[in-house]
Coordinates of C-alpha atoms and ligand atoms in Angstrom, one line a residue:
M1 CA 230.2 6.0 6.0
K2 CA 231.2 6.0 2.3
V3 CA 229.7 8.4 -0.2
V4 CA 229.2 6.7 -3.6
S5 CA 228.0 8.4 -6.8
T6 CA 227.9 5.7 -9.5
I7 CA 225.7 2.6 -9.7
S8 CA 228.7 0.5 -10.7
E9 CA 230.7 1.5 -7.6
L10 CA 227.6 0.9 -5.4
R11 CA 227.1 -2.5 -7.0
D12 CA 230.7 -3.5 -6.4
E13 CA 230.5 -2.5 -2.7
L14 CA 227.2 -4.2 -2.1
D15 CA 228.3 -7.4 -4.0
V16 CA 231.0 -7.8 -1.4
C17 CA 228.5 -7.3 1.4
R18 CA 226.1 -9.8 0.0
A19 CA 228.9 -12.3 -0.5
L20 CA 229.6 -12.0 3.2
G21 CA 226.0 -12.8 3.9
K22 CA 225.1 -9.3 5.1
S23 CA 221.6 -8.0 5.0
I24 CA 221.0 -4.7 3.2
G25 CA 218.5 -2.0 4.3
F26 CA 217.7 0.9 2.0
V27 CA 216.2 4.3 2.6
P28 CA 215.5 6.3 -0.5
T29 CA 215.4 10.1 0.0
M30 CA 215.6 13.3 -1.9
G31 CA 217.9 14.8 0.8
A32 CA 217.3 17.8 2.9
L33 CA 217.2 15.3 5.7
H34 CA 215.3 15.8 8.9
R35 CA 214.3 13.7 12.0
G36 CA 211.7 11.8 9.9
H37 CA 214.4 10.5 7.6
V38 CA 216.6 9.8 10.6
S39 CA 213.9 7.6 12.1
L40 CA 213.9 5.5 8.9
V41 CA 217.7 5.2 8.8
E42 CA 217.8 4.3 12.5
R43 CA 215.2 1.6 11.9
S44 CA 217.2 0.2 8.9
V45 CA 220.4 0.3 10.9
A46 CA 218.7 -1.6 13.8
E47 CA 217.3 -4.3 11.4
N48 CA 220.1 -4.7 8.8
D49 CA 223.9 -5.2 8.7
I50 CA 224.3 -2.5 6.0
T51 CA 222.2 0.6 5.4
V52 CA 222.2 2.4 2.1
V53 CA 220.6 5.9 1.9
S54 CA 220.1 7.4 -1.5
I55 CA 220.1 11.2 -1.9
F56 CA 218.6 12.1 -5.3
V57 CA 216.2 14.9 -6.2
N58 CA 214.4 13.0 -8.9
P59 CA 213.3 15.3 -11.8
T60 CA 210.8 13.0 -13.2
Q61 CA 208.4 13.1 -10.2
F62 CA 208.1 16.9 -10.3
N63 CA 205.2 18.2 -12.4
D64 CA 206.1 21.8 -11.4
K65 CA 209.5 23.0 -12.7
N66 CA 209.7 25.7 -10.0
D67 CA 209.1 23.1 -7.3
L68 CA 212.1 21.1 -8.7
K69 CA 214.3 24.2 -8.9
N70 CA 213.4 25.3 -5.3
Y71 CA 213.6 21.9 -3.7
P72 CA 216.2 22.2 -0.9
R73 CA 219.6 20.6 -1.6
T74 CA 221.9 20.2 1.4
L75 CA 224.2 17.3 0.5
E76 CA 227.0 18.1 2.9
A77 CA 224.8 18.4 5.9
D78 CA 222.9 15.3 4.9
C79 CA 226.1 13.2 4.8
A80 CA 227.2 14.5 8.2
L81 CA 223.8 13.6 9.6
L82 CA 223.9 10.1 8.0
E83 CA 227.4 9.5 9.3
G84 CA 226.1 10.2 12.8
V85 CA 223.2 7.8 12.7
G86 CA 225.2 4.8 11.4
A87 CA 224.4 4.6 7.7
T88 CA 227.0 2.6 5.8
Y89 CA 226.6 4.2 2.3
A90 CA 225.2 7.4 1.0
F91 CA 224.4 7.0 -2.7
A92 CA 224.3 10.5 -4.3
P93 CA 224.2 10.1 -8.1
E94 CA 223.9 12.8 -10.7
V95 CA 220.8 13.0 -12.9
S96 CA 222.8 11.6 -15.9
E97 CA 223.8 8.5 -13.8
M98 CA 220.2 7.6 -13.0
Y99 CA 218.8 8.7 -16.4
P100 CA 221.5 7.9 -19.0
E101 CA 218.6 8.1 -21.4
P102 CA 215.0 9.3 -20.9
D103 CA 212.9 6.8 -19.0
T104 CA 209.9 6.1 -21.2
R105 CA 208.3 3.6 -18.9
V106 CA 204.6 4.2 -18.1
F107 CA 203.3 2.6 -14.9
S108 CA 199.7 2.2 -13.9
F109 CA 198.7 1.6 -10.3
S110 CA 195.0 2.2 -10.9
P111 CA 193.0 3.0 -8.8
L112 CA 195.7 3.9 -6.3
D113 CA 197.3 6.5 -8.4
T114 CA 194.3 8.3 -9.9
V115 CA 193.1 9.9 -6.6
M116 CA 194.5 12.6 -4.3
E117 CA 198.2 13.2 -5.1
G118 CA 197.8 11.4 -8.4
A119 CA 194.9 13.6 -9.4
C120 CA 196.6 16.9 -8.2
R121 CA 200.1 16.1 -9.5
P122 CA 199.8 14.4 -12.9
G123 CA 202.8 12.1 -13.6
H124 CA 204.1 12.3 -10.1
F125 CA 203.7 8.7 -9.2
N126 CA 205.0 7.6 -12.5
G127 CA 208.2 9.5 -11.8
V128 CA 208.4 8.0 -8.3
A129 CA 208.0 4.5 -9.7
Q130 CA 210.6 5.2 -12.3
I131 CA 213.2 6.3 -9.8
V132 CA 212.4 3.9 -7.0
S133 CA 212.4 0.9 -9.3
K134 CA 215.8 2.0 -10.7
L135 CA 217.1 2.4 -7.2
F136 CA 215.8 -1.0 -6.2
Y137 CA 217.6 -2.6 -9.2
A138 CA 220.8 -0.8 -8.2
V139 CA 220.7 -1.5 -4.5
E140 CA 218.8 -4.9 -4.4
P141 CA 218.0 -4.4 -0.8
H142 CA 216.4 -6.9 1.5
K143 CA 214.2 -4.2 3.1
A144 CA 213.3 -0.6 2.1
Y145 CA 211.9 2.0 4.4
F146 CA 209.3 4.6 3.6
G147 CA 207.5 7.1 5.8
E148 CA 203.7 7.0 6.3
K149 CA 203.5 10.8 5.8
D150 CA 203.6 10.0 2.1
F151 CA 200.7 7.5 2.6
Q152 CA 199.7 7.2 -1.0
Q153 CA 203.3 6.8 -2.1
L154 CA 203.8 3.9 0.3
A155 CA 200.7 2.1 -1.0
I156 CA 201.9 2.6 -4.6
I157 CA 205.4 1.4 -3.8
R158 CA 204.0 -1.8 -2.3
K159 CA 201.9 -2.3 -5.4
M160 CA 204.9 -1.7 -7.7
V161 CA 206.9 -4.3 -5.8
R162 CA 204.1 -6.8 -6.4
Q163 CA 203.7 -5.8 -10.0
L164 CA 207.4 -6.2 -10.7
N165 CA 207.9 -9.3 -8.6
L166 CA 210.6 -7.6 -6.7
N167 CA 212.2 -9.6 -3.9
L168 CA 212.2 -7.2 -1.0
E169 CA 210.2 -6.1 2.0
I170 CA 208.7 -2.7 2.2
V171 CA 208.6 -1.3 5.7
G172 CA 206.2 1.6 6.4
C173 CA 207.3 3.8 9.3
P174 CA 205.2 6.2 11.4
I175 CA 205.0 9.9 10.8
V176 CA 207.6 11.9 12.8
R177 CA 206.3 15.3 14.0
E178 CA 207.8 18.5 15.3
D179 CA 207.2 19.2 19.0
D180 CA 204.2 21.3 18.0
G181 CA 202.7 18.6 15.8
L182 CA 203.7 19.6 12.3
A183 CA 204.6 16.5 10.2
M184 CA 208.3 16.6 9.4
S185 CA 209.0 17.4 5.8
S186 CA 211.9 18.7 3.8
R187 CA 209.5 21.4 2.5
N188 CA 209.1 22.8 6.0
M189 CA 212.4 24.6 5.7
L190 CA 211.0 26.6 2.8
L191 CA 208.2 28.1 4.9
T192 CA 208.5 31.6 6.1
A193 CA 208.4 32.2 9.9
E194 CA 204.8 33.3 9.6
E195 CA 203.8 30.3 7.4
R196 CA 205.6 27.9 9.8
V197 CA 203.4 29.2 12.6
R198 CA 200.3 28.8 10.5
A199 CA 201.3 25.3 9.3
V200 CA 200.8 23.9 12.7
N201 CA 197.0 24.2 12.2
I202 CA 197.1 21.2 9.9
S203 CA 198.0 18.7 12.5
R204 CA 196.0 20.5 15.2
I205 CA 192.8 20.3 13.1
L206 CA 193.5 16.7 12.1
K207 CA 194.1 15.8 15.8
E208 CA 190.9 17.6 16.9
S209 CA 189.0 15.7 14.2
L210 CA 190.0 12.4 15.9
E211 CA 188.0 13.4 19.0
Y212 CA 185.2 14.9 16.9
A213 CA 184.9 11.7 14.9
K214 CA 184.0 9.7 18.0
E215 CA 180.7 11.4 18.2
H216 CA 180.0 12.3 14.6
T217 CA 179.5 10.7 11.2
L218 CA 182.2 10.6 8.6
Q219 CA 180.5 13.3 6.5
E220 CA 180.3 15.6 9.5
T221 CA 183.9 14.9 10.4
K222 CA 185.0 15.7 6.8
K223 CA 183.0 19.0 6.9
F224 CA 184.6 19.8 10.3
V225 CA 188.1 19.5 8.9
E226 CA 187.3 21.3 5.6
E227 CA 185.6 24.2 7.4
Q228 CA 188.4 24.7 9.9
I229 CA 191.1 24.5 7.2
A230 CA 189.2 27.0 5.0
A231 CA 189.0 29.4 8.0
I232 CA 192.8 29.7 8.3
D233 CA 194.0 32.7 6.4
G234 CA 196.8 31.8 4.0
F235 CA 195.8 28.2 3.5
V236 CA 194.7 27.1 0.0
P237 CA 193.3 23.6 0.4
E238 CA 193.7 21.0 -2.4
Y239 CA 191.8 18.1 -0.8
F240 CA 190.8 16.4 2.4
Q241 CA 189.6 12.9 1.8
I242 CA 188.7 10.1 4.2
V243 CA 189.7 6.9 2.4
D244 CA 190.1 3.2 2.9
G245 CA 193.7 2.8 3.9
N246 CA 194.2 -0.1 1.5
T247 CA 192.3 0.9 -1.7
L248 CA 192.8 4.7 -1.1
Q249 CA 189.2 5.2 -2.4
Q250 CA 186.9 7.6 -0.6
I251 CA 184.5 6.0 1.9
E252 CA 181.1 7.5 2.6
S253 CA 180.6 6.3 6.2
W254 CA 182.7 4.9 9.0
E255 CA 181.1 1.5 8.5
D256 CA 182.5 1.3 4.9
S257 CA 186.0 0.4 6.2
D258 CA 187.9 -0.6 9.3
Y259 CA 191.0 1.2 8.1
R260 CA 190.0 4.8 7.6
V261 CA 192.6 7.4 6.8
G262 CA 192.1 11.1 6.5
C263 CA 194.5 12.6 3.9
I264 CA 195.0 16.3 3.4
A265 CA 197.0 18.4 1.0
L266 CA 197.1 22.2 1.0
F267 CA 199.2 25.2 0.1
C268 CA 200.5 27.2 3.0
G269 CA 201.7 30.3 1.1
K270 CA 203.6 28.8 -1.9
I271 CA 204.5 25.6 -0.1
R272 CA 202.5 22.5 -0.6
L273 CA 202.1 20.3 2.5
I274 CA 200.5 17.0 3.1
D275 CA 199.6 15.1 6.2
N276 CA 197.3 12.2 7.3
I277 CA 195.6 10.7 10.3
T278 CA 194.1 7.3 11.0
Y279 CA 190.6 7.3 12.4
V280 CA 190.3 4.5 14.9
A281 CA 187.0 5.6 16.4
S282 CA 183.6 4.7 15.0
L283 CA 180.0 5.4 16.0
Ligands
PAF301 O1 209.6 10.3 -0.7 C1 210.6 10.7 -1.3 O2 211.4 11.4 -0.8 C2 210.7 10.4 -2.8 O3 209.4 10.4 -3.4 C3 211.5 9.2 -3.1 C4 210.8 7.9 -2.6 C5 212.9 9.3 -2.5 C6 211.6 9.0 -4.6 O4 212.3 10.0 -5.2

């Protein structure tokens, strides 16, 4: 695997690959890689001749300066991991490479970006769109891989690709969980031992709500989750919403949609965690 830090070097490398007719898969990341990322890379390696993984902690998507400062950075370990799973290139640029001048572009993905994460983290999705579009222009992949844990991000990236007429396929990949159910996230490594134990309640409660939903209305199920989350000491909930998986707008009853996703965000101590679950059952 080759580690590349400039767009021009990356383009030179990929131009050669394209001239040889090779397909290019792309996995954008902010590093601190875990098994969730590995599953995306493995899928890309299986489906493409070349796999590019970007490692870049994007400042424009952080609305909280401390969050940006504390975000884990583990480049050496990330590269070793990527080498082991068959990535072809790691693209690890400096901030000045990706933002030679401030990015003043303002995107709107309304109504997808006005709810949930968009409402709680103003400017977050604009920053995501800025960096992901820049990365797409640099890599020009045939396929790009995103995890379904960031459910809203995935929907917004799909919309951005349509808005910008980009010529690539977005592949959504299932959430990868720890053995105890906690959704894999780079932020998990910031949890204290005690918070890590507590955090497992998120997936436990969501999973229990799947069963509960089979015999209860949407509103009852929402209340079930909200009450159980509120009962866990040390959790500060931000939202739990059951939305249509395509529009991301809240639905009032199971009958309102046949693609219903429960999305949750909360603080476990100082660490903000998100997760989601798809409700297949209906009354
Ligand atoms: O999901 C992430 O890790 C980031 O939002 C992404 C897509 C790499 C953009 O910085």
